[in-house]
Amino acid sequence: MAGRIPDHFIDELLSRIDIAEVVGERVQLRRSGSNHSGLCPFHGEKTPSFTVSTEKQFYHCFGCGAHGTAIRFLMEYDRLDFREAVAQLAAIAGMEIPESARDSAPPPEQESLYSTLQRAADAYRQWLRDHPQAERAVKYLQQRGLSGEIAKQYGIGFAPPGWRNLLDKLTDRTALNRAGLIVEKEADRVYDRFRDRIIFPIRDRRGRTIAFGGRVLDQSEPKYLNSPESPVFQKGQELYGLYEVLQADRRPPDILVVEGYMDVVALAQHGVPRAVATLGTATSTRQVERLFQITGDVIFCFDGDKAGRRAAARAMENALPAMRQGRQIRFLFLPEGEDPDSLIRQEGQASFTARLQKATPLSDFLIASVSDEVDLQTMDGRARLIEKATPLLRRLPPDVYRHMLFDRLAGLARIERDYLEQVVDQQQRIKSPPDGQLDTAGTTADQPVRRTPVRLAIALLLQSPSLATQVEDLGPLHDTQSIPGLALLKQLLELSRTDPHITTSALLERFRDSEHETALWKLATWDHLVPEAGRTEEFADIMRRIANQTAQQRLTQLNERLQSGELTPEEWSEWMALKK
């Protein structure tokens, strides 16, 4: 397994890369002053709102809110993962990823696990071909319309009846137990986990077998049985069939999320080789994010009954944090009694594809869900609508998509959008951020940033990291809990002072996927109205004001302790210094 790519390597890489060249190879850009502009590649537009800053080395779209460094651009545009994007940029810059961070063989214990799982997959496939009792499994697959070719493509196998087939064949009880392939009840009671089932190997993006799913051949329960989690398998992160989707098309126009392994394979058999299945749980936000690395359109297929709509509601709730402009989620509800497997066999590819084109957008499904059994003709009903919608709206990230959904719901409730945002934001702030954390709850792409000393200091520092060298002593900022955002400002100062040559893009990259990422990008693209010639003086003045503010708040705290007679000798000296 590859080690973590060091921060200093990412910093150096971003300092060598010209983001305008990286983006310009994929998007037509025109020079506009010191920046470049063009049509945003992440949402449809006719008037350019997409800007690439050569000074700050990042891109930002004022229309949909898309933003990032050269690394994020390759991840979003070329649909690469983080390491793939870094490797591609490193090749352009003539840099080599440090040996400790390169892809290498997994640790011995994981290598052994992969080996055991692959040997088991080979055994199951062999048994499907030649085991005396495999005829029932072969007949079942043929009845479902599967060819030998598609069975081979998905590595389908067969676990024969009996308690020790796999255990006797592979013999290594310890390895089989670690892989979740046997069950140990007692020292003398050990048996195969999968028995008399059709076996579907679950593979990671590299094609390595990491787990199995088994389907019964009769009416016994459970209908599907999955491997337990292991060091190489976490069911909330993986998706059955994703490897096969990528083998068919590295950039599929859409991906279908279905409920069963047979649905995935049957769709591929009938000309729709871009379906995946969750692994016995509701689709997680992590899984949705993984899908959006590959495609911009995700379609959930569910039964049209109450159970299917409940499952769709859970999928919608978990998908909301991943929604932003340029991404689309839709829901296809199937006729009662049908699943994707039976429907595509009955209707054929053309009719099934026509259904997909009519799938319900997430926004329509969300509004239908919160409007269910609500009388929008009454004030009480409209209040109930907002009550039901608020928990879902809170899950949306700041973006144009959120803004537009607020508009639509506010119209239904007959209230102003700004007031609806206040209601949602107020409920978010009930769970206030940790002391000292910069509060950006509910901010959207078009909302102005409220001007505070800390926010302005961070914005100026992001534009010109070298300003940090002006701050010789971070001591006055020691009480970082007293002012929201002060801890983050201090962290940025420390990073910039440690590396005087760090760039804006490298600073922002340090906070990828952190709790501060959204706030920092908001401030990095904020027009704070401080001219470039006045940044140094303004930053020095702001830092003096922040230091005075923290000193005053600290003095107030010490005065309270003084009145209660609790000052320590060290605090007494601090109080005397602050009183001067």
PDB file of N, CA and C in Angstrom, residues 41-129:
ATOM      1  N   PRO A  41     -16.513  24.363 -17.448  1.00  0.00           N
ATOM      2  CA  PRO A  41     -16.686  22.981 -17.923  1.00  0.00           C
ATOM      3  C   PRO A  41     -17.566  22.140 -17.004  1.00  0.00           C
ATOM      4  N   PHE A  42     -17.990  22.726 -15.854  1.00  0.00           N
ATOM      5  CA  PHE A  42     -18.734  21.949 -14.871  1.00  0.00           C
ATOM      6  C   PHE A  42     -20.225  22.275 -14.840  1.00  0.00           C
ATOM      7  N   HIS A  43     -20.655  23.255 -15.632  1.00  0.00           N
ATOM      8  CA  HIS A  43     -22.091  23.490 -15.790  1.00  0.00           C
ATOM      9  C   HIS A  43     -22.308  24.230 -17.100  1.00  0.00           C
ATOM     10  N   GLY A  44     -23.490  24.114 -17.650  1.00  0.00           N
ATOM     11  CA  GLY A  44     -23.775  24.759 -18.924  1.00  0.00           C
ATOM     12  C   GLY A  44     -23.961  26.261 -18.765  1.00  0.00           C
ATOM     13  N   GLU A  45     -23.285  27.027 -19.574  1.00  0.00           N
ATOM     14  CA  GLU A  45     -23.448  28.481 -19.541  1.00  0.00           C
ATOM     15  C   GLU A  45     -23.078  29.053 -20.903  1.00  0.00           C
ATOM     16  N   LYS A  46     -23.629  30.230 -21.195  1.00  0.00           N
ATOM     17  CA  LYS A  46     -23.347  30.902 -22.460  1.00  0.00           C
ATOM     18  C   LYS A  46     -22.424  32.097 -22.271  1.00  0.00           C
ATOM     19  N   THR A  47     -22.414  32.646 -21.056  1.00  0.00           N
ATOM     20  CA  THR A  47     -21.543  33.784 -20.739  1.00  0.00           C
ATOM     21  C   THR A  47     -20.445  33.312 -19.794  1.00  0.00           C
ATOM     22  N   PRO A  48     -19.176  33.530 -20.115  1.00  0.00           N
ATOM     23  CA  PRO A  48     -18.088  33.016 -19.277  1.00  0.00           C
ATOM     24  C   PRO A  48     -18.150  33.537 -17.837  1.00  0.00           C
ATOM     25  N   SER A  49     -18.102  32.610 -16.900  1.00  0.00           N
ATOM     26  CA  SER A  49     -18.014  32.976 -15.481  1.00  0.00           C
ATOM     27  C   SER A  49     -16.922  32.178 -14.782  1.00  0.00           C
ATOM     28  N   PHE A  50     -16.136  31.473 -15.593  1.00  0.00           N
ATOM     29  CA  PHE A  50     -15.077  30.591 -15.087  1.00  0.00           C
ATOM     30  C   PHE A  50     -13.740  31.328 -15.198  1.00  0.00           C
ATOM     31  N   THR A  51     -13.059  31.470 -14.076  1.00  0.00           N
ATOM     32  CA  THR A  51     -11.812  32.226 -14.030  1.00  0.00           C
ATOM     33  C   THR A  51     -10.672  31.357 -13.519  1.00  0.00           C
ATOM     34  N   VAL A  52      -9.527  31.478 -14.155  1.00  0.00           N
ATOM     35  CA  VAL A  52      -8.309  30.797 -13.710  1.00  0.00           C
ATOM     36  C   VAL A  52      -7.305  31.870 -13.309  1.00  0.00           C
ATOM     37  N   SER A  53      -6.895  31.850 -12.054  1.00  0.00           N
ATOM     38  CA  SER A  53      -5.968  32.857 -11.542  1.00  0.00           C
ATOM     39  C   SER A  53      -4.540  32.334 -11.607  1.00  0.00           C
ATOM     40  N   THR A  54      -3.708  33.012 -12.385  1.00  0.00           N
ATOM     41  CA  THR A  54      -2.305  32.611 -12.458  1.00  0.00           C
ATOM     42  C   THR A  54      -1.546  33.059 -11.218  1.00  0.00           C
ATOM     43  N   GLU A  55      -2.021  34.132 -10.576  1.00  0.00           N
ATOM     44  CA  GLU A  55      -1.357  34.608  -9.363  1.00  0.00           C
ATOM     45  C   GLU A  55      -1.593  33.652  -8.200  1.00  0.00           C
ATOM     46  N   LYS A  56      -2.850  33.252  -8.022  1.00  0.00           N
ATOM     47  CA  LYS A  56      -3.196  32.381  -6.891  1.00  0.00           C
ATOM     48  C   LYS A  56      -3.130  30.902  -7.249  1.00  0.00           C
ATOM     49  N   GLN A  57      -3.040  30.603  -8.557  1.00  0.00           N
ATOM     50  CA  GLN A  57      -2.949  29.227  -9.036  1.00  0.00           C
ATOM     51  C   GLN A  57      -4.160  28.383  -8.615  1.00  0.00           C
ATOM     52  N   PHE A  58      -5.345  28.951  -8.831  1.00  0.00           N
ATOM     53  CA  PHE A  58      -6.549  28.161  -8.661  1.00  0.00           C
ATOM     54  C   PHE A  58      -7.615  28.647  -9.631  1.00  0.00           C
ATOM     55  N   TYR A  59      -8.677  27.844  -9.788  1.00  0.00           N
ATOM     56  CA  TYR A  59      -9.792  28.214 -10.657  1.00  0.00           C
ATOM     57  C   TYR A  59     -11.032  28.436  -9.797  1.00  0.00           C
ATOM     58  N   HIS A  60     -11.937  29.249 -10.313  1.00  0.00           N
ATOM     59  CA  HIS A  60     -13.182  29.508  -9.595  1.00  0.00           C
ATOM     60  C   HIS A  60     -14.260  29.875 -10.595  1.00  0.00           C
ATOM     61  N   CYS A  61     -15.450  29.296 -10.447  1.00  0.00           N
ATOM     62  CA  CYS A  61     -16.583  29.649 -11.291  1.00  0.00           C
ATOM     63  C   CYS A  61     -17.575  30.461 -10.460  1.00  0.00           C
ATOM     64  N   PHE A  62     -17.848  31.671 -10.909  1.00  0.00           N
ATOM     65  CA  PHE A  62     -18.777  32.532 -10.195  1.00  0.00           C
ATOM     66  C   PHE A  62     -20.227  32.160 -10.489  1.00  0.00           C
ATOM     67  N   GLY A  63     -20.419  31.213 -11.406  1.00  0.00           N
ATOM     68  CA  GLY A  63     -21.768  30.763 -11.708  1.00  0.00           C
ATOM     69  C   GLY A  63     -22.199  29.589 -10.850  1.00  0.00           C
ATOM     70  N   CYS A  64     -21.391  28.524 -10.830  1.00  0.00           N
ATOM     71  CA  CYS A  64     -21.785  27.317 -10.091  1.00  0.00           C
ATOM     72  C   CYS A  64     -20.993  27.117  -8.806  1.00  0.00           C
ATOM     73  N   GLY A  65     -19.936  27.919  -8.604  1.00  0.00           N
ATOM     74  CA  GLY A  65     -19.159  27.798  -7.367  1.00  0.00           C
ATOM     75  C   GLY A  65     -18.045  26.781  -7.423  1.00  0.00           C
ATOM     76  N   ALA A  66     -17.847  26.111  -8.558  1.00  0.00           N
ATOM     77  CA  ALA A  66     -16.744  25.144  -8.658  1.00  0.00           C
ATOM     78  C   ALA A  66     -15.414  25.858  -8.443  1.00  0.00           C
ATOM     79  N   HIS A  67     -14.500  25.200  -7.736  1.00  0.00           N
ATOM     80  CA  HIS A  67     -13.219  25.833  -7.449  1.00  0.00           C
ATOM     81  C   HIS A  67     -12.199  24.771  -7.099  1.00  0.00           C
ATOM     82  N   GLY A  68     -10.935  25.133  -7.151  1.00  0.00           N
ATOM     83  CA  GLY A  68      -9.906  24.186  -6.740  1.00  0.00           C
ATOM     84  C   GLY A  68      -8.551  24.513  -7.339  1.00  0.00           C
ATOM     85  N   THR A  69      -7.590  23.690  -6.982  1.00  0.00           N
ATOM     86  CA  THR A  69      -6.238  23.789  -7.511  1.00  0.00           C
ATOM     87  C   THR A  69      -6.144  22.941  -8.777  1.00  0.00           C
ATOM     88  N   ALA A  70      -4.950  22.858  -9.330  1.00  0.00           N
ATOM     89  CA  ALA A  70      -4.750  22.009 -10.514  1.00  0.00           C
ATOM     90  C   ALA A  70      -5.069  20.553 -10.191  1.00  0.00           C
ATOM     91  N   ILE A  71      -4.807  20.139  -8.956  1.00  0.00           N
ATOM     92  CA  ILE A  71      -5.111  18.761  -8.560  1.00  0.00           C
ATOM     93  C   ILE A  71      -6.612  18.517  -8.604  1.00  0.00           C
ATOM     94  N   ARG A  72      -7.375  19.416  -7.988  1.00  0.00           N
ATOM     95  CA  ARG A  72      -8.826  19.254  -7.980  1.00  0.00           C
ATOM     96  C   ARG A  72      -9.393  19.309  -9.400  1.00  0.00           C
ATOM     97  N   PHE A  73      -8.819  20.167 -10.253  1.00  0.00           N
ATOM     98  CA  PHE A  73      -9.340  20.267 -11.620  1.00  0.00           C
ATOM     99  C   PHE A  73      -9.218  18.929 -12.344  1.00  0.00           C
ATOM    100  N   LEU A  74      -8.051  18.290 -12.243  1.00  0.00           N
ATOM    101  CA  LEU A  74      -7.887  16.994 -12.905  1.00  0.00           C
ATOM    102  C   LEU A  74      -8.809  15.938 -12.295  1.00  0.00           C
ATOM    103  N   MET A  75      -9.003  15.999 -10.994  1.00  0.00           N
ATOM    104  CA  MET A  75      -9.901  15.043 -10.348  1.00  0.00           C
ATOM    105  C   MET A  75     -11.324  15.207 -10.864  1.00  0.00           C
ATOM    106  N   GLU A  76     -11.771  16.470 -11.007  1.00  0.00           N
ATOM    107  CA  GLU A  76     -13.145  16.726 -11.421  1.00  0.00           C
ATOM    108  C   GLU A  76     -13.324  16.565 -12.931  1.00  0.00           C
ATOM    109  N   TYR A  77     -12.371  17.100 -13.713  1.00  0.00           N
ATOM    110  CA  TYR A  77     -12.548  17.112 -15.172  1.00  0.00           C
ATOM    111  C   TYR A  77     -12.181  15.765 -15.796  1.00  0.00           C
ATOM    112  N   ASP A  78     -11.032  15.221 -15.401  1.00  0.00           N
ATOM    113  CA  ASP A  78     -10.593  13.931 -15.954  1.00  0.00           C
ATOM    114  C   ASP A  78     -11.093  12.748 -15.140  1.00  0.00           C
ATOM    115  N   ARG A  79     -11.779  13.060 -14.014  1.00  0.00           N
ATOM    116  CA  ARG A  79     -12.344  12.032 -13.137  1.00  0.00           C
ATOM    117  C   ARG A  79     -11.271  11.073 -12.631  1.00  0.00           C
ATOM    118  N   LEU A  80     -10.227  11.647 -12.097  1.00  0.00           N
ATOM    119  CA  LEU A  80      -9.140  10.870 -11.514  1.00  0.00           C
ATOM    120  C   LEU A  80      -9.282  10.881 -10.001  1.00  0.00           C
ATOM    121  N   ASP A  81      -8.645   9.921  -9.343  1.00  0.00           N
ATOM    122  CA  ASP A  81      -8.573  10.046  -7.894  1.00  0.00           C
ATOM    123  C   ASP A  81      -7.366  10.926  -7.544  1.00  0.00           C
ATOM    124  N   PHE A  82      -7.197  11.219  -6.264  1.00  0.00           N
ATOM    125  CA  PHE A  82      -6.177  12.171  -5.836  1.00  0.00           C
ATOM    126  C   PHE A  82      -4.782  11.750  -6.288  1.00  0.00           C
ATOM    127  N   ARG A  83      -4.431  10.502  -6.068  1.00  0.00           N
ATOM    128  CA  ARG A  83      -3.089  10.038  -6.395  1.00  0.00           C
ATOM    129  C   ARG A  83      -2.851  10.056  -7.902  1.00  0.00           C
ATOM    130  N   GLU A  84      -3.881   9.705  -8.673  1.00  0.00           N
ATOM    131  CA  GLU A  84      -3.735   9.728 -10.129  1.00  0.00           C
ATOM    132  C   GLU A  84      -3.497  11.150 -10.628  1.00  0.00           C
ATOM    133  N   ALA A  85      -4.230  12.120 -10.042  1.00  0.00           N
ATOM    134  CA  ALA A  85      -4.064  13.517 -10.443  1.00  0.00           C
ATOM    135  C   ALA A  85      -2.667  14.016 -10.094  1.00  0.00           C
ATOM    136  N   VAL A  86      -2.194  13.682  -8.889  1.00  0.00           N
ATOM    137  CA  VAL A  86      -0.857  14.100  -8.472  1.00  0.00           C
ATOM    138  C   VAL A  86       0.197  13.481  -9.381  1.00  0.00           C
ATOM    139  N   ALA A  87       0.035  12.205  -9.710  1.00  0.00           N
ATOM    140  CA  ALA A  87       1.008  11.527 -10.574  1.00  0.00           C
ATOM    141  C   ALA A  87       1.056  12.172 -11.957  1.00  0.00           C
ATOM    142  N   GLN A  88      -0.109  12.549 -12.490  1.00  0.00           N
ATOM    143  CA  GLN A  88      -0.140  13.169 -13.814  1.00  0.00           C
ATOM    144  C   GLN A  88       0.549  14.531 -13.790  1.00  0.00           C
ATOM    145  N   LEU A  89       0.291  15.329 -12.767  1.00  0.00           N
ATOM    146  CA  LEU A  89       0.938  16.641 -12.661  1.00  0.00           C
ATOM    147  C   LEU A  89       2.436  16.494 -12.417  1.00  0.00           C
ATOM    148  N   ALA A  90       2.818  15.505 -11.621  1.00  0.00           N
ATOM    149  CA  ALA A  90       4.238  15.278 -11.352  1.00  0.00           C
ATOM    150  C   ALA A  90       4.982  14.956 -12.645  1.00  0.00           C
ATOM    151  N   ALA A  91       4.352  14.185 -13.529  1.00  0.00           N
ATOM    152  CA  ALA A  91       4.980  13.863 -14.809  1.00  0.00           C
ATOM    153  C   ALA A  91       5.176  15.126 -15.645  1.00  0.00           C
ATOM    154  N   ILE A  92       4.205  16.033 -15.607  1.00  0.00           N
ATOM    155  CA  ILE A  92       4.319  17.293 -16.346  1.00  0.00           C
ATOM    156  C   ILE A  92       5.458  18.142 -15.783  1.00  0.00           C
ATOM    157  N   ALA A  93       5.564  18.153 -14.447  1.00  0.00           N
ATOM    158  CA  ALA A  93       6.562  19.000 -13.787  1.00  0.00           C
ATOM    159  C   ALA A  93       7.943  18.362 -13.747  1.00  0.00           C
ATOM    160  N   GLY A  94       8.060  17.121 -14.193  1.00  0.00           N
ATOM    161  CA  GLY A  94       9.346  16.436 -14.147  1.00  0.00           C
ATOM    162  C   GLY A  94       9.760  16.051 -12.750  1.00  0.00           C
ATOM    163  N   MET A  95       8.780  15.755 -11.899  1.00  0.00           N
ATOM    164  CA  MET A  95       9.065  15.372 -10.514  1.00  0.00           C
ATOM    165  C   MET A  95       8.723  13.897 -10.314  1.00  0.00           C
ATOM    166  N   GLU A  96       9.377  13.288  -9.350  1.00  0.00           N
ATOM    167  CA  GLU A  96       9.090  11.903  -9.006  1.00  0.00           C
ATOM    168  C   GLU A  96       8.471  11.848  -7.626  1.00  0.00           C
ATOM    169  N   ILE A  97       7.358  11.148  -7.524  1.00  0.00           N
ATOM    170  CA  ILE A  97       6.717  10.980  -6.220  1.00  0.00           C
ATOM    171  C   ILE A  97       7.684  10.234  -5.307  1.00  0.00           C
ATOM    172  N   PRO A  98       7.849  10.693  -4.060  1.00  0.00           N
ATOM    173  CA  PRO A  98       8.791  10.036  -3.140  1.00  0.00           C
ATOM    174  C   PRO A  98       8.568   8.529  -3.060  1.00  0.00           C
ATOM    175  N   GLU A  99       9.660   7.803  -2.949  1.00  0.00           N
ATOM    176  CA  GLU A  99       9.609   6.341  -2.932  1.00  0.00           C
ATOM    177  C   GLU A  99       8.619   5.824  -1.895  1.00  0.00           C
ATOM    178  N   SER A 100       8.606   6.463  -0.713  1.00  0.00           N
ATOM    179  CA  SER A 100       7.744   5.988   0.372  1.00  0.00           C
ATOM    180  C   SER A 100       6.271   6.171   0.065  1.00  0.00           C
ATOM    181  N   ALA A 101       5.936   7.036  -0.920  1.00  0.00           N
ATOM    182  CA  ALA A 101       4.533   7.321  -1.221  1.00  0.00           C
ATOM    183  C   ALA A 101       4.059   6.651  -2.501  1.00  0.00           C
ATOM    184  N   ARG A 102       4.950   5.948  -3.196  1.00  0.00           N
ATOM    185  CA  ARG A 102       4.546   5.331  -4.451  1.00  0.00           C
ATOM    186  C   ARG A 102       3.693   4.098  -4.203  1.00  0.00           C
ATOM    187  N   ASP A 103       2.862   3.784  -5.237  1.00  0.00           N
ATOM    188  CA  ASP A 103       2.099   2.542  -5.177  1.00  0.00           C
ATOM    189  C   ASP A 103       3.080   1.379  -5.107  1.00  0.00           C
ATOM    190  N   SER A 104       2.866   0.530  -4.167  1.00  0.00           N
ATOM    191  CA  SER A 104       3.738  -0.632  -4.009  1.00  0.00           C
ATOM    192  C   SER A 104       2.897  -1.800  -3.544  1.00  0.00           C
ATOM    193  N   ALA A 105       3.540  -2.902  -3.329  1.00  0.00           N
ATOM    194  CA  ALA A 105       2.806  -4.073  -2.872  1.00  0.00           C
ATOM    195  C   ALA A 105       2.203  -3.802  -1.502  1.00  0.00           C
ATOM    196  N   PRO A 106       0.996  -4.334  -1.237  1.00  0.00           N
ATOM    197  CA  PRO A 106       0.390  -4.151   0.078  1.00  0.00           C
ATOM    198  C   PRO A 106       1.260  -4.778   1.153  1.00  0.00           C
ATOM    199  N   PRO A 107       1.025  -4.410   2.419  1.00  0.00           N
ATOM    200  CA  PRO A 107       1.749  -5.072   3.503  1.00  0.00           C
ATOM    201  C   PRO A 107       1.540  -6.581   3.417  1.00  0.00           C
ATOM    202  N   PRO A 108       2.475  -7.351   3.955  1.00  0.00           N
ATOM    203  CA  PRO A 108       2.380  -8.819   3.831  1.00  0.00           C
ATOM    204  C   PRO A 108       1.037  -9.382   4.276  1.00  0.00           C
ATOM    205  N   GLU A 109       0.459  -8.835   5.368  1.00  0.00           N
ATOM    206  CA  GLU A 109      -0.801  -9.380   5.853  1.00  0.00           C
ATOM    207  C   GLU A 109      -1.939  -9.128   4.863  1.00  0.00           C
ATOM    208  N   GLN A 110      -1.923  -7.934   4.198  1.00  0.00           N
ATOM    209  CA  GLN A 110      -2.952  -7.661   3.204  1.00  0.00           C
ATOM    210  C   GLN A 110      -2.696  -8.457   1.930  1.00  0.00           C
ATOM    211  N   GLU A 111      -1.444  -8.575   1.556  1.00  0.00           N
ATOM    212  CA  GLU A 111      -1.100  -9.369   0.369  1.00  0.00           C
ATOM    213  C   GLU A 111      -1.600 -10.799   0.540  1.00  0.00           C
ATOM    214  N   SER A 112      -1.444 -11.343   1.739  1.00  0.00           N
ATOM    215  CA  SER A 112      -1.926 -12.693   2.028  1.00  0.00           C
ATOM    216  C   SER A 112      -3.450 -12.760   1.921  1.00  0.00           C
ATOM    217  N   LEU A 113      -4.110 -11.689   2.362  1.00  0.00           N
ATOM    218  CA  LEU A 113      -5.571 -11.650   2.316  1.00  0.00           C
ATOM    219  C   LEU A 113      -6.068 -11.611   0.874  1.00  0.00           C
ATOM    220  N   TYR A 114      -5.457 -10.755   0.054  1.00  0.00           N
ATOM    221  CA  TYR A 114      -5.821 -10.705  -1.364  1.00  0.00           C
ATOM    222  C   TYR A 114      -5.601 -12.060  -2.033  1.00  0.00           C
ATOM    223  N   SER A 115      -4.504 -12.704  -1.695  1.00  0.00           N
ATOM    224  CA  SER A 115      -4.187 -13.997  -2.292  1.00  0.00           C
ATOM    225  C   SER A 115      -5.238 -15.043  -1.929  1.00  0.00           C
ATOM    226  N   THR A 116      -5.624 -15.080  -0.661  1.00  0.00           N
ATOM    227  CA  THR A 116      -6.643 -16.035  -0.212  1.00  0.00           C
ATOM    228  C   THR A 116      -7.970 -15.790  -0.914  1.00  0.00           C
ATOM    229  N   LEU A 117      -8.370 -14.520  -1.010  1.00  0.00           N
ATOM    230  CA  LEU A 117      -9.632 -14.178  -1.662  1.00  0.00           C
ATOM    231  C   LEU A 117      -9.615 -14.538  -3.144  1.00  0.00           C
ATOM    232  N   GLN A 118      -8.476 -14.343  -3.799  1.00  0.00           N
ATOM    233  CA  GLN A 118      -8.383 -14.692  -5.217  1.00  0.00           C
ATOM    234  C   GLN A 118      -8.431 -16.206  -5.416  1.00  0.00           C
ATOM    235  N   ARG A 119      -7.766 -16.935  -4.541  1.00  0.00           N
ATOM    236  CA  ARG A 119      -7.806 -18.395  -4.636  1.00  0.00           C
ATOM    237  C   ARG A 119      -9.234 -18.904  -4.431  1.00  0.00           C
ATOM    238  N   ALA A 120      -9.961 -18.266  -3.519  1.00  0.00           N
ATOM    239  CA  ALA A 120     -11.356 -18.645  -3.298  1.00  0.00           C
ATOM    240  C   ALA A 120     -12.200 -18.325  -4.531  1.00  0.00           C
ATOM    241  N   ALA A 121     -11.970 -17.169  -5.148  1.00  0.00           N
ATOM    242  CA  ALA A 121     -12.712 -16.796  -6.358  1.00  0.00           C
ATOM    243  C   ALA A 121     -12.454 -17.801  -7.472  1.00  0.00           C
ATOM    244  N   ASP A 122     -11.199 -18.218  -7.607  1.00  0.00           N
ATOM    245  CA  ASP A 122     -10.851 -19.223  -8.626  1.00  0.00           C
ATOM    246  C   ASP A 122     -11.575 -20.545  -8.360  1.00  0.00           C
ATOM    247  N   ALA A 123     -11.639 -20.909  -7.078  1.00  0.00           N
ATOM    248  CA  ALA A 123     -12.302 -22.166  -6.717  1.00  0.00           C
ATOM    249  C   ALA A 123     -13.791 -22.114  -7.029  1.00  0.00           C
ATOM    250  N   TYR A 124     -14.433 -21.005  -6.677  1.00  0.00           N
ATOM    251  CA  TYR A 124     -15.869 -20.874  -6.948  1.00  0.00           C
ATOM    252  C   TYR A 124     -16.158 -20.915  -8.446  1.00  0.00           C
ATOM    253  N   ARG A 125     -15.318 -20.255  -9.245  1.00  0.00           N
ATOM    254  CA  ARG A 125     -15.527 -20.277 -10.696  1.00  0.00           C
ATOM    255  C   ARG A 125     -15.336 -21.694 -11.246  1.00  0.00           C
ATOM    256  N   GLN A 126     -14.332 -22.392 -10.742  1.00  0.00           N
ATOM    257  CA  GLN A 126     -14.079 -23.759 -11.197  1.00  0.00           C
ATOM    258  C   GLN A 126     -15.258 -24.670 -10.855  1.00  0.00           C
ATOM    259  N   TRP A 127     -15.809 -24.498  -9.662  1.00  0.00           N
ATOM    260  CA  TRP A 127     -16.944 -25.334  -9.252  1.00  0.00           C
ATOM    261  C   TRP A 127     -18.175 -25.061 -10.105  1.00  0.00           C
ATOM    262  N   LEU A 128     -18.364 -23.825 -10.571  1.00  0.00           N
ATOM    263  CA  LEU A 128     -19.505 -23.534 -11.442  1.00  0.00           C
ATOM    264  C   LEU A 128     -19.383 -24.310 -12.753  1.00  0.00           C
ATOM    265  N   ARG A 129     -18.133 -24.533 -13.184  1.00  0.00           N
ATOM    266  CA  ARG A 129     -17.917 -25.237 -14.442  1.00  0.00           C
ATOM    267  C   ARG A 129     -18.012 -26.753 -14.297  1.00  0.00           C
TER     268      ARG A 129
END
